[in-house]
mmCIF file of C-alpha atoms in Angstrom:
data_model
loop_
_atom_site.group_PDB
_atom_site.id
_atom_site.type_symbol
_atom_site.label_atom_id
_atom_site.label_comp_id
_atom_site.label_asym_id
_atom_site.label_seq_id
_atom_site.Cartn_x
_atom_site.Cartn_y
_atom_site.Cartn_z
ATOM 1 C CA MET A 204 0.000 0.000 0.000
ATOM 2 C CA PHE A 205 1.261 3.478 -0.926
ATOM 3 C CA ASN A 206 2.438 5.296 2.223
ATOM 4 C CA ILE A 207 2.169 9.067 1.751
ATOM 5 C CA GLU A 208 4.396 9.929 4.697
ATOM 6 C CA GLU A 209 7.225 7.629 3.626
ATOM 7 C CA PHE A 210 6.894 8.866 0.054
ATOM 8 C CA LEU A 211 7.107 12.545 1.033
ATOM 9 C CA ARG A 212 10.100 11.896 3.299
ATOM 10 C CA LYS A 213 11.884 10.421 0.284
ATOM 11 C CA VAL A 214 10.739 13.216 -2.053
ATOM 12 C CA ASN A 215 11.949 15.853 0.409
ATOM 13 C CA ASN A 216 15.542 15.105 -0.637
ATOM 14 C CA THR A 217 14.811 15.966 -4.287
ATOM 15 C CA LYS A 218 14.033 19.645 -3.563
ATOM 16 C CA ALA A 219 10.770 19.295 -5.507
ATOM 17 C CA SER A 220 8.456 22.301 -5.240
ATOM 18 C CA ASP A 221 5.297 20.316 -6.057
ATOM 19 C CA VAL A 222 4.042 16.731 -5.950
ATOM 20 C CA HIS A 223 1.252 15.429 -8.231
ATOM 21 C CA LEU A 224 -0.671 12.265 -7.329
ATOM 22 C CA LYS A 225 -3.546 10.876 -9.393
ATOM 23 C CA VAL A 226 -5.267 7.541 -9.834
ATOM 24 C CA GLY A 227 -3.757 5.270 -12.478
ATOM 25 C CA LYS A 228 -0.584 7.353 -12.892
ATOM 26 C CA SER A 229 2.873 7.239 -11.359
ATOM 27 C CA PRO A 230 3.671 10.174 -9.041
ATOM 28 C CA SER A 231 5.126 13.276 -10.680
ATOM 29 C CA LEU A 232 7.287 16.041 -9.213
ATOM 30 C CA ARG A 233 8.069 19.586 -10.274
ATOM 31 C CA ILE A 234 11.803 20.127 -9.948
ATOM 32 C CA SER A 235 13.444 23.390 -11.083
ATOM 33 C CA GLY A 236 10.239 24.303 -12.893
ATOM 34 C CA LYS A 237 9.927 21.049 -14.884
ATOM 35 C CA ILE A 238 7.575 18.097 -14.396
ATOM 36 C CA VAL A 239 9.414 14.810 -13.757
ATOM 37 C CA ARG A 240 7.551 11.459 -13.802
ATOM 38 C CA LEU A 241 8.896 9.021 -11.215
ATOM 39 C CA ASP A 242 9.619 5.386 -11.976
ATOM 40 C CA GLU A 243 7.071 4.234 -9.402
ATOM 41 C CA PRO A 244 3.951 2.021 -9.620
ATOM 42 C CA PRO A 245 0.736 3.870 -10.530
ATOM 43 C CA VAL A 246 -1.312 5.177 -7.613
ATOM 44 C CA THR A 247 -4.511 3.166 -7.108
ATOM 45 C CA GLU A 248 -7.931 4.126 -5.748
ATOM 46 C CA ALA A 249 -7.137 2.103 -2.618
ATOM 47 C CA ASP A 250 -3.915 4.122 -2.256
ATOM 48 C CA PHE A 251 -5.941 7.326 -2.370
ATOM 49 C CA GLU A 252 -8.366 6.140 0.276
ATOM 50 C CA ASN A 253 -5.436 5.275 2.525
ATOM 51 C CA MET A 254 -3.746 8.632 1.835
ATOM 52 C CA LEU A 255 -6.848 10.620 2.665
ATOM 53 C CA ARG A 256 -7.394 8.715 5.921
ATOM 54 C CA THR A 257 -3.833 9.694 6.869
ATOM 55 C CA MET A 258 -3.985 13.326 5.782
ATOM 56 C CA LEU A 259 -7.482 14.544 6.649
ATOM 57 C CA TYR A 260 -8.412 16.144 9.961
ATOM 58 C CA GLY A 261 -11.312 18.067 11.475
ATOM 59 C CA ASP A 262 -14.248 18.394 9.083
ATOM 60 C CA LEU A 263 -12.141 17.948 5.927
ATOM 61 C CA ALA A 264 -13.629 14.528 5.162
ATOM 62 C CA GLU A 265 -17.128 16.043 5.178
ATOM 63 C CA ARG A 266 -15.999 18.964 3.021
ATOM 64 C CA LEU A 267 -14.566 16.562 0.440
ATOM 65 C CA LYS A 268 -17.936 14.836 0.190
ATOM 66 C CA LYS A 269 -19.653 18.125 -0.620
ATOM 67 C CA ARG A 270 -17.049 19.849 -2.824
ATOM 68 C CA ASN A 271 -14.866 18.857 -5.751
ATOM 69 C CA ASP A 272 -12.035 21.253 -4.843
ATOM 70 C CA VAL A 273 -10.661 21.708 -1.323
ATOM 71 C CA ASP A 274 -7.440 23.332 -0.088
ATOM 72 C CA PHE A 275 -5.829 22.330 3.184
ATOM 73 C CA THR A 276 -2.428 21.926 4.844
ATOM 74 C CA TYR A 277 -0.583 18.769 5.766
ATOM 75 C CA GLU A 278 2.521 18.463 7.898
ATOM 76 C CA ILE A 279 5.158 15.838 8.541
ATOM 77 C CA PRO A 280 6.974 17.056 11.670
ATOM 78 C CA ASN A 281 10.665 17.806 11.145
ATOM 79 C CA VAL A 282 10.280 17.224 7.393
ATOM 80 C CA SER A 283 8.033 19.852 5.795
ATOM 81 C CA ARG A 284 4.611 21.446 5.570
ATOM 82 C CA TYR A 285 2.497 21.160 2.442
ATOM 83 C CA ARG A 286 -0.270 23.217 0.895
ATOM 84 C CA VAL A 287 -2.586 20.578 -0.547
ATOM 85 C CA ASN A 288 -5.228 20.890 -3.245
ATOM 86 C CA TYR A 289 -7.755 18.074 -3.584
ATOM 87 C CA CYS A 290 -9.687 17.967 -6.846
ATOM 88 C CA LYS A 291 -11.257 15.479 -9.220
ATOM 89 C CA GLU A 292 -10.258 14.528 -12.745
ATOM 90 C CA LEU A 293 -12.745 12.481 -14.787
ATOM 91 C CA GLY A 294 -14.428 11.587 -11.519
ATOM 92 C CA TYR A 295 -11.244 10.357 -9.849
ATOM 93 C CA PRO A 296 -9.411 12.155 -7.007
ATOM 94 C CA LYS A 297 -6.166 14.046 -7.547
ATOM 95 C CA LEU A 298 -3.808 15.676 -5.025
ATOM 96 C CA THR A 299 -1.330 18.473 -5.668
ATOM 97 C CA LEU A 300 1.038 19.228 -2.803
ATOM 98 C CA ARG A 301 3.130 22.408 -2.667
ATOM 99 C CA THR A 302 6.156 22.230 -0.359
ATOM 100 C CA VAL A 303 6.154 24.945 2.316
ATOM 101 C CA PRO A 304 9.470 24.939 4.235
ATOM 102 C CA TYR A 305 9.548 25.580 7.963
ATOM 103 C CA ALA A 306 12.249 28.232 7.682
ATOM 104 C CA ILE A 307 11.163 31.475 6.051
ATOM 105 C CA PRO A 308 13.866 32.417 3.531
ATOM 106 C CA THR A 309 15.450 35.876 3.494
ATOM 107 C CA LEU A 310 15.388 38.177 0.486
ATOM 108 C CA GLU A 311 19.017 37.306 -0.164
ATOM 109 C CA GLU A 312 18.307 33.569 -0.034
ATOM 110 C CA LEU A 313 15.517 34.117 -2.580
ATOM 111 C CA SER A 314 17.849 36.125 -4.863
ATOM 112 C CA LEU A 315 15.586 39.132 -4.365
ATOM 113 C CA PRO A 316 16.942 42.677 -4.049
ATOM 114 C CA GLN A 317 17.325 44.044 -0.537
ATOM 115 C CA SER A 318 15.646 47.229 -1.780
ATOM 116 C CA LEU A 319 12.287 45.401 -1.506
ATOM 117 C CA ASP A 320 12.427 45.954 2.244
ATOM 118 C CA VAL A 321 11.265 49.524 1.557
ATOM 119 C CA PHE A 322 7.761 48.049 1.327
ATOM 120 C CA THR A 323 8.000 47.002 4.982
ATOM 121 C CA SER A 324 8.637 50.578 6.096
ATOM 122 C CA TYR A 325 5.150 51.966 5.396
ATOM 123 C CA ASN A 326 2.627 52.508 8.157
ATOM 124 C CA ASN A 327 -0.409 52.195 5.877
ATOM 125 C CA GLY A 328 -1.460 51.475 2.310
ATOM 126 C CA ILE A 329 -1.501 48.423 0.031
ATOM 127 C CA VAL A 330 1.453 46.451 -1.346
ATOM 128 C CA LEU A 331 0.634 43.838 -4.009
ATOM 129 C CA ILE A 332 2.864 40.921 -4.999
ATOM 130 C CA THR A 333 1.740 39.605 -8.382
ATOM 131 C CA GLY A 334 2.523 36.833 -10.822
ATOM 132 C CA ALA A 335 1.301 33.531 -12.180
ATOM 133 C CA THR A 336 0.686 30.458 -10.046
ATOM 134 C CA SER A 337 3.972 29.019 -8.725
ATOM 135 C CA SER A 338 5.898 32.258 -9.231
ATOM 136 C CA GLY A 339 6.867 32.531 -5.559
ATOM 137 C CA LYS A 340 4.430 35.219 -4.444
ATOM 138 C CA SER A 341 3.632 33.661 -1.058
ATOM 139 C CA THR A 342 7.307 33.131 -0.268
ATOM 140 C CA THR A 343 8.176 36.734 -1.110
ATOM 141 C CA ILE A 344 5.404 38.053 1.129
ATOM 142 C CA ALA A 345 6.516 35.711 3.924
ATOM 143 C CA SER A 346 10.049 37.071 3.633
ATOM 144 C CA LEU A 347 8.784 40.669 3.892
ATOM 145 C CA ILE A 348 6.549 39.814 6.861
ATOM 146 C CA GLU A 349 9.506 38.167 8.593
ATOM 147 C CA ILE A 350 11.552 41.376 8.155
ATOM 148 C CA ILE A 351 8.827 43.260 10.019
ATOM 149 C CA ASN A 352 8.624 40.465 12.601
ATOM 150 C CA LYS A 353 12.337 40.829 13.365
ATOM 151 C CA GLN A 354 12.524 44.624 13.358
ATOM 152 C CA LYS A 355 9.281 46.177 14.589
ATOM 153 C CA HIS A 356 6.832 45.941 17.459
ATOM 154 C CA LYS A 357 3.595 45.391 15.509
ATOM 155 C CA HIS A 358 0.499 43.200 15.492
ATOM 156 C CA ILE A 359 0.259 41.299 12.203
ATOM 157 C CA VAL A 360 -2.948 39.478 11.256
ATOM 158 C CA THR A 361 -2.776 37.008 8.352
ATOM 159 C CA ILE A 362 -5.841 35.682 6.499
ATOM 160 C CA GLU A 363 -4.854 32.744 4.299
ATOM 161 C CA ASP A 364 -6.460 29.938 2.307
ATOM 162 C CA PRO A 365 -4.913 27.734 3.559
ATOM 163 C CA ILE A 366 -2.262 28.873 6.056
ATOM 164 C CA GLU A 367 1.153 28.220 4.518
ATOM 165 C CA PHE A 368 4.222 29.518 6.376
ATOM 166 C CA LEU A 369 4.015 29.370 10.164
ATOM 167 C CA TYR A 370 5.452 32.442 11.894
ATOM 168 C CA THR A 371 7.083 32.490 15.298
ATOM 169 C CA ASP A 372 6.518 35.712 17.236
ATOM 170 C CA LYS A 373 9.731 37.714 17.499
ATOM 171 C CA LYS A 374 9.259 41.449 18.071
ATOM 172 C CA CYS A 375 5.778 41.204 16.559
ATOM 173 C CA LEU A 376 2.594 39.531 17.711
ATOM 174 C CA ILE A 377 1.303 37.466 14.780
ATOM 175 C CA THR A 378 -2.243 36.081 14.489
ATOM 176 C CA GLN A 379 -2.803 33.581 11.661
ATOM 177 C CA ARG A 380 -6.345 32.736 10.504
ATOM 178 C CA GLY A 381 -7.349 30.200 7.864
ATOM 179 C CA VAL A 382 -10.310 30.720 5.532
ATOM 180 C CA GLY A 383 -12.874 27.975 6.091
ATOM 181 C CA VAL A 384 -11.288 27.064 9.430
ATOM 182 C CA ASP A 385 -11.030 30.264 11.488
ATOM 183 C CA VAL A 386 -12.958 32.707 9.300
ATOM 184 C CA ASP A 387 -15.561 32.339 6.552
ATOM 185 C CA SER A 388 -13.946 34.442 3.807
ATOM 186 C CA PHE A 389 -11.109 36.852 3.048
ATOM 187 C CA SER A 390 -13.445 39.849 3.228
ATOM 188 C CA ASP A 391 -14.847 38.722 6.585
ATOM 189 C CA GLY A 392 -11.324 38.111 7.815
ATOM 190 C CA ILE A 393 -10.311 41.694 7.003
ATOM 191 C CA LYS A 394 -13.493 43.130 8.520
ATOM 192 C CA TYR A 395 -13.019 41.296 11.812
ATOM 193 C CA ALA A 396 -9.266 41.905 11.800
ATOM 194 C CA LEU A 397 -9.981 45.626 12.107
ATOM 195 C CA ARG A 398 -11.501 44.871 15.521
ATOM 196 C CA GLN A 399 -8.404 42.939 16.628
ATOM 197 C CA ASP A 400 -6.009 45.900 16.961
ATOM 198 C CA PRO A 401 -3.839 45.110 13.898
ATOM 199 C CA ASP A 402 -1.067 47.218 12.390
ATOM 200 C CA ILE A 403 -0.506 45.000 9.350
ATOM 201 C CA ILE A 404 -2.906 42.651 7.548
ATOM 202 C CA LEU A 405 -1.764 39.947 5.154
ATOM 203 C CA VAL A 406 -4.541 38.855 2.783
ATOM 204 C CA GLY A 407 -3.575 35.637 1.001
ATOM 205 C CA GLU A 408 -5.203 36.614 -2.285
ATOM 206 C CA ILE A 409 -7.544 39.247 -3.702
ATOM 207 C CA ARG A 410 -10.127 37.256 -5.640
ATOM 208 C CA ASP A 411 -13.261 39.385 -5.631
ATOM 209 C CA ARG A 412 -14.798 42.806 -5.160
ATOM 210 C CA ASP A 413 -15.699 42.322 -1.484
ATOM 211 C CA THR A 414 -12.105 41.403 -0.569
ATOM 212 C CA MET A 415 -10.713 44.383 -2.489
ATOM 213 C CA GLU A 416 -13.172 46.802 -0.917
ATOM 214 C CA SER A 417 -12.334 45.476 2.558
ATOM 215 C CA ALA A 418 -8.616 45.848 1.800
ATOM 216 C CA LEU A 419 -9.171 49.447 0.676
ATOM 217 C CA ASN A 420 -11.066 50.199 3.880
ATOM 218 C CA ALA A 421 -8.245 48.733 5.957
ATOM 219 C CA ALA A 422 -5.584 50.730 4.101
ATOM 220 C CA GLU A 423 -7.577 53.945 4.373
ATOM 221 C CA THR A 424 -7.986 53.515 8.128
ATOM 222 C CA GLY A 425 -4.262 53.420 8.804
ATOM 223 C CA HIS A 426 -3.270 49.790 8.228
ATOM 224 C CA LEU A 427 -0.617 48.311 5.956
ATOM 225 C CA VAL A 428 -2.079 45.561 3.753
ATOM 226 C CA PHE A 429 -0.070 42.955 1.839
ATOM 227 C CA SER A 430 -1.764 40.735 -0.706
ATOM 228 C CA THR A 431 -1.307 38.812 -3.959
ATOM 229 C CA ILE A 432 -3.092 38.805 -7.292
ATOM 230 C CA HIS A 433 -2.607 36.738 -10.461
ATOM 231 C CA THR A 434 -1.331 39.388 -12.878
ATOM 232 C CA ASN A 435 1.987 39.878 -14.683
ATOM 233 C CA SER A 436 2.592 43.634 -14.451
ATOM 234 C CA ALA A 437 1.631 46.806 -12.620
ATOM 235 C CA SER A 438 -0.724 47.971 -15.373
ATOM 236 C CA GLN A 439 -2.429 44.550 -15.508
ATOM 237 C CA THR A 440 -2.792 44.647 -11.737
ATOM 238 C CA ILE A 441 -4.448 48.064 -11.781
ATOM 239 C CA ASN A 442 -6.799 46.964 -14.571
ATOM 240 C CA ARG A 443 -7.673 43.750 -12.733
ATOM 241 C CA ILE A 444 -8.454 45.605 -9.512
ATOM 242 C CA LEU A 445 -10.612 48.190 -11.241
ATOM 243 C CA GLY A 446 -12.323 45.479 -13.299
ATOM 244 C CA LEU A 447 -13.780 44.061 -10.090
ATOM 245 C CA PHE A 448 -16.064 47.113 -9.872
ATOM 246 C CA ASP A 449 -18.880 48.255 -12.126
ATOM 247 C CA ASP A 450 -18.783 51.374 -14.307
ATOM 248 C CA SER A 451 -20.755 53.502 -11.874
ATOM 249 C CA THR A 452 -18.172 53.177 -9.076
ATOM 250 C CA ARG A 453 -14.952 52.606 -11.025
ATOM 251 C CA ASN A 454 -13.739 56.207 -11.082
ATOM 252 C CA PHE A 455 -14.326 56.552 -7.340
ATOM 253 C CA ILE A 456 -12.456 53.285 -6.677
ATOM 254 C CA ARG A 457 -9.626 54.347 -9.005
ATOM 255 C CA ASP A 458 -9.087 57.498 -6.945
ATOM 256 C CA ARG A 459 -9.162 55.564 -3.651
ATOM 257 C CA PHE A 460 -6.831 52.870 -4.952
ATOM 258 C CA ALA A 461 -4.329 55.387 -6.334
ATOM 259 C CA LYS A 462 -4.092 57.085 -2.935
ATOM 260 C CA VAL A 463 -3.386 53.917 -0.914
ATOM 261 C CA LEU A 464 -1.271 51.877 -3.357
ATOM 262 C CA ARG A 465 2.343 51.804 -2.141
ATOM 263 C CA GLY A 466 3.753 49.597 -4.874
ATOM 264 C CA THR A 467 3.590 46.366 -6.847
ATOM 265 C CA ILE A 468 6.116 43.575 -7.266
ATOM 266 C CA ALA A 469 5.477 41.327 -10.285
ATOM 267 C CA GLN A 470 7.668 38.250 -10.421
ATOM 268 C CA LYS A 471 8.476 35.246 -12.574
ATOM 269 C CA LEU A 472 10.667 32.249 -11.791
ATOM 270 C CA ILE A 473 13.081 31.372 -14.615
ATOM 271 C CA ALA A 474 15.192 28.227 -14.998
ATOM 272 C CA LYS A 475 18.854 28.944 -14.278
ATOM 273 C CA GLU A 476 21.801 27.634 -16.227
ATOM 274 C CA GLY A 477 22.943 24.553 -14.328
ATOM 275 C CA GLY A 478 19.612 23.988 -12.555
ATOM 276 C CA GLY A 479 17.372 25.765 -10.108
ATOM 277 C CA LEU A 480 15.174 28.826 -10.500
ATOM 278 C CA VAL A 481 15.835 32.550 -10.212
ATOM 279 C CA PRO A 482 13.274 35.379 -9.944
ATOM 280 C CA ALA A 483 12.881 38.192 -12.455
ATOM 281 C CA LEU A 484 10.971 41.225 -11.203
ATOM 282 C CA GLU A 485 9.015 44.244 -12.272
ATOM 283 C CA ILE A 486 9.034 46.706 -9.375
ATOM 284 C CA MET A 487 6.727 49.717 -9.296
ATOM 285 C CA ALA A 488 6.899 52.282 -6.511
ATOM 286 C CA SER A 489 3.919 54.575 -6.018
ATOM 287 C CA THR A 490 5.422 57.982 -6.756
ATOM 288 C CA PRO A 491 3.362 61.185 -7.191
ATOM 289 C CA ALA A 492 3.626 60.717 -10.970
ATOM 290 C CA ILE A 493 2.382 57.115 -10.740
ATOM 291 C CA VAL A 494 -0.547 58.195 -8.558
ATOM 292 C CA ASP A 495 -1.459 60.901 -11.082
ATOM 293 C CA TYR A 496 -1.310 58.476 -14.024
ATOM 294 C CA ILE A 497 -3.548 55.964 -12.211
ATOM 295 C CA LYS A 498 -6.109 58.668 -11.385
ATOM 296 C CA LYS A 499 -6.133 59.766 -15.029
ATOM 297 C CA ASN A 500 -6.293 56.129 -16.250
ATOM 298 C CA GLN A 501 -3.082 56.622 -18.231
ATOM 299 C CA LEU A 502 -1.662 53.178 -17.574
ATOM 300 C CA GLU A 503 0.582 53.233 -20.640
ATOM 301 C CA GLU A 504 2.405 56.110 -18.926
ATOM 302 C CA VAL A 505 2.807 53.937 -15.826
ATOM 303 C CA ASP A 506 4.524 51.315 -17.998
ATOM 304 C CA MET A 507 6.781 53.925 -19.607
ATOM 305 C CA LEU A 508 7.807 55.367 -16.251
ATOM 306 C CA ILE A 509 8.757 51.899 -15.016
ATOM 307 C CA LYS A 510 10.744 51.273 -18.215
ATOM 308 C CA ARG A 511 12.673 54.515 -17.811
ATOM 309 C CA GLY A 512 13.602 53.045 -14.436
ATOM 310 C CA GLY A 513 16.315 53.854 -11.965
ATOM 311 C CA TYR A 514 13.959 56.220 -10.154
ATOM 312 C CA GLN A 515 12.751 54.985 -6.751
ATOM 313 C CA ASN A 516 14.331 51.577 -7.612
ATOM 314 C CA MET A 517 11.643 50.896 -10.220
ATOM 315 C CA VAL A 518 12.529 48.114 -12.664
ATOM 316 C CA SER A 519 10.839 46.714 -15.760
ATOM 317 C CA MET A 520 10.451 42.962 -16.228
ATOM 318 C CA ASN A 521 12.468 42.956 -19.451
ATOM 319 C CA SER A 522 15.297 44.843 -17.778
ATOM 320 C CA SER A 523 15.365 42.280 -14.977
ATOM 321 C CA ILE A 524 15.386 39.387 -17.467
ATOM 322 C CA PHE A 525 18.093 41.090 -19.546
ATOM 323 C CA LYS A 526 20.341 41.566 -16.521
ATOM 324 C CA LEU A 527 20.023 37.894 -15.621
ATOM 325 C CA PHE A 528 20.857 36.916 -19.216
ATOM 326 C CA LYS A 529 23.790 39.317 -19.424
ATOM 327 C CA ALA A 530 25.215 37.918 -16.184
ATOM 328 C CA GLY A 531 25.004 34.365 -17.562
ATOM 329 C CA VAL A 532 22.453 33.283 -14.970
ATOM 330 C CA ILE A 533 19.835 32.298 -17.573
ATOM 331 C CA SER A 534 20.085 31.253 -21.218
ATOM 332 C CA LYS A 535 18.933 33.344 -24.148
ATOM 333 C CA GLU A 536 16.184 30.816 -24.841
ATOM 334 C CA GLU A 537 14.854 30.988 -21.278
ATOM 335 C CA ALA A 538 15.087 34.785 -21.316
ATOM 336 C CA LEU A 539 13.023 35.099 -24.489
ATOM 337 C CA ASN A 540 10.519 32.459 -23.353
ATOM 338 C CA SER A 541 9.961 34.431 -20.129
ATOM 339 C CA SER A 542 9.469 37.838 -21.767
ATOM 340 C CA ASP A 543 6.103 39.368 -22.626
ATOM 341 C CA ASP A 544 7.826 41.675 -25.141
ATOM 342 C CA THR A 545 10.423 39.669 -27.038
ATOM 343 C CA ASN A 546 11.028 42.420 -29.621
ATOM 344 C CA GLU A 547 12.158 44.822 -26.894
ATOM 345 C CA LEU A 548 14.260 42.145 -25.209
ATOM 346 C CA ASN A 549 15.921 41.237 -28.518
ATOM 347 C CA GLN A 550 16.812 44.900 -28.965
ATOM 348 C CA MET A 551 18.374 44.933 -25.503
ATOM 349 C CA MET A 552 20.409 41.855 -26.370
ATOM 350 C CA ARG A 553 21.609 43.450 -29.614
ATOM 351 C CA GLY A 554 22.578 46.625 -27.790
ATOM 352 C CA ILE A 555 20.271 48.935 -29.718
ATOM 353 C CA TYR A 556 17.730 49.628 -26.983
ATOM 354 C CA HIS A 557 18.265 52.728 -24.863
ATOM 355 C CA GLY A 558 15.429 52.438 -22.362
ATOM 356 C CA SER A 559 15.096 50.035 -19.487
ATOM 357 C CA ALA A 560 18.221 48.026 -20.333
ATOM 358 C CA GLN A 561 20.256 51.010 -19.138
ATOM 359 C CA GLN A 562 18.516 51.477 -15.830
ATOM 360 C CA ALA A 563 20.116 50.826 -12.465
ATOM 361 C CA HIS A 564 18.914 47.429 -11.341
ATOM 362 C CA PRO A 565 18.572 46.534 -7.643
ATOM 363 C CA VAL A 566 19.293 42.871 -8.474
ATOM 364 C CA ASP A 567 22.789 43.755 -9.738
ATOM 365 C CA ASP A 568 24.362 43.371 -6.318
ATOM 366 C CA LEU A 569 23.103 39.795 -6.090
ATOM 367 C CA LEU A 570 24.591 38.726 -9.409
#
């Protein structure tokens, strides 16, 4: 019989970021961004029943009977924590496990610029970490929260679905609440957090209008809010946020959002030469010019200001990718595959582009 705990103990040595288990197929891992099929017997329905008996707790078994998709956490003490997604494929169960290490990595360990710690210095507003699934958003936020935890005397409330990294109180008091376990929804979590004397609120993800409106209220009432959203750039993020609201309120929301936004960090993980992954970033700081462009809905000007770069440590995604390529960290093929504007990146590589490729890049010191 397949033993999930023994299997994960063995997998832990591979440094896999994700584990995929489905009926009738051998287990698969994601290692350095690539899916690797293991030379193991296919997982059976009986294996799944045994796995679920081992992994489920509380009312999870009842929730699985009522829903086709459920997120929860699983832990093997002294090995690792896992964010688990249960779903069904063609009527059969499937599990996807994301490894969540016990130790929260530092910015340096993540190959992120130390300049990102500026986002921990604000007393209020909203900071958004964006990117596709598996781009490292949660880990980046955890690293920023841990900076605050080590340096400031604050009360941090996290609202997550599910809870991933576990924080140990240092200088801060940290309250962690799981959606579906400790609170009904992200928006409810923010609303009730405001009655719990918080300084900082971490919202796992902004998925809907109610969550965004609650986050705006929190930021406007003197709290610093961190959250994530599935977008690839600052302008996409602004459009996505505003798209949550109808036409009649959008201009009002745009003005509110512009006033409280402190910055966005869009990131991608790119395969390194020799193995492993390295982040490329677009960093936008909310300067007076950025605020004005958002209020006027001139998002193309936001993009151009980021591309001109160097100012307030702002960096375009292509500039970040180009720097990694130029330093030999990533291949040309990986660089071009990761870019949303390959024509511009090709110009940078040929030395005929005079915009963002010339900007001062906070990542330089780490290369």
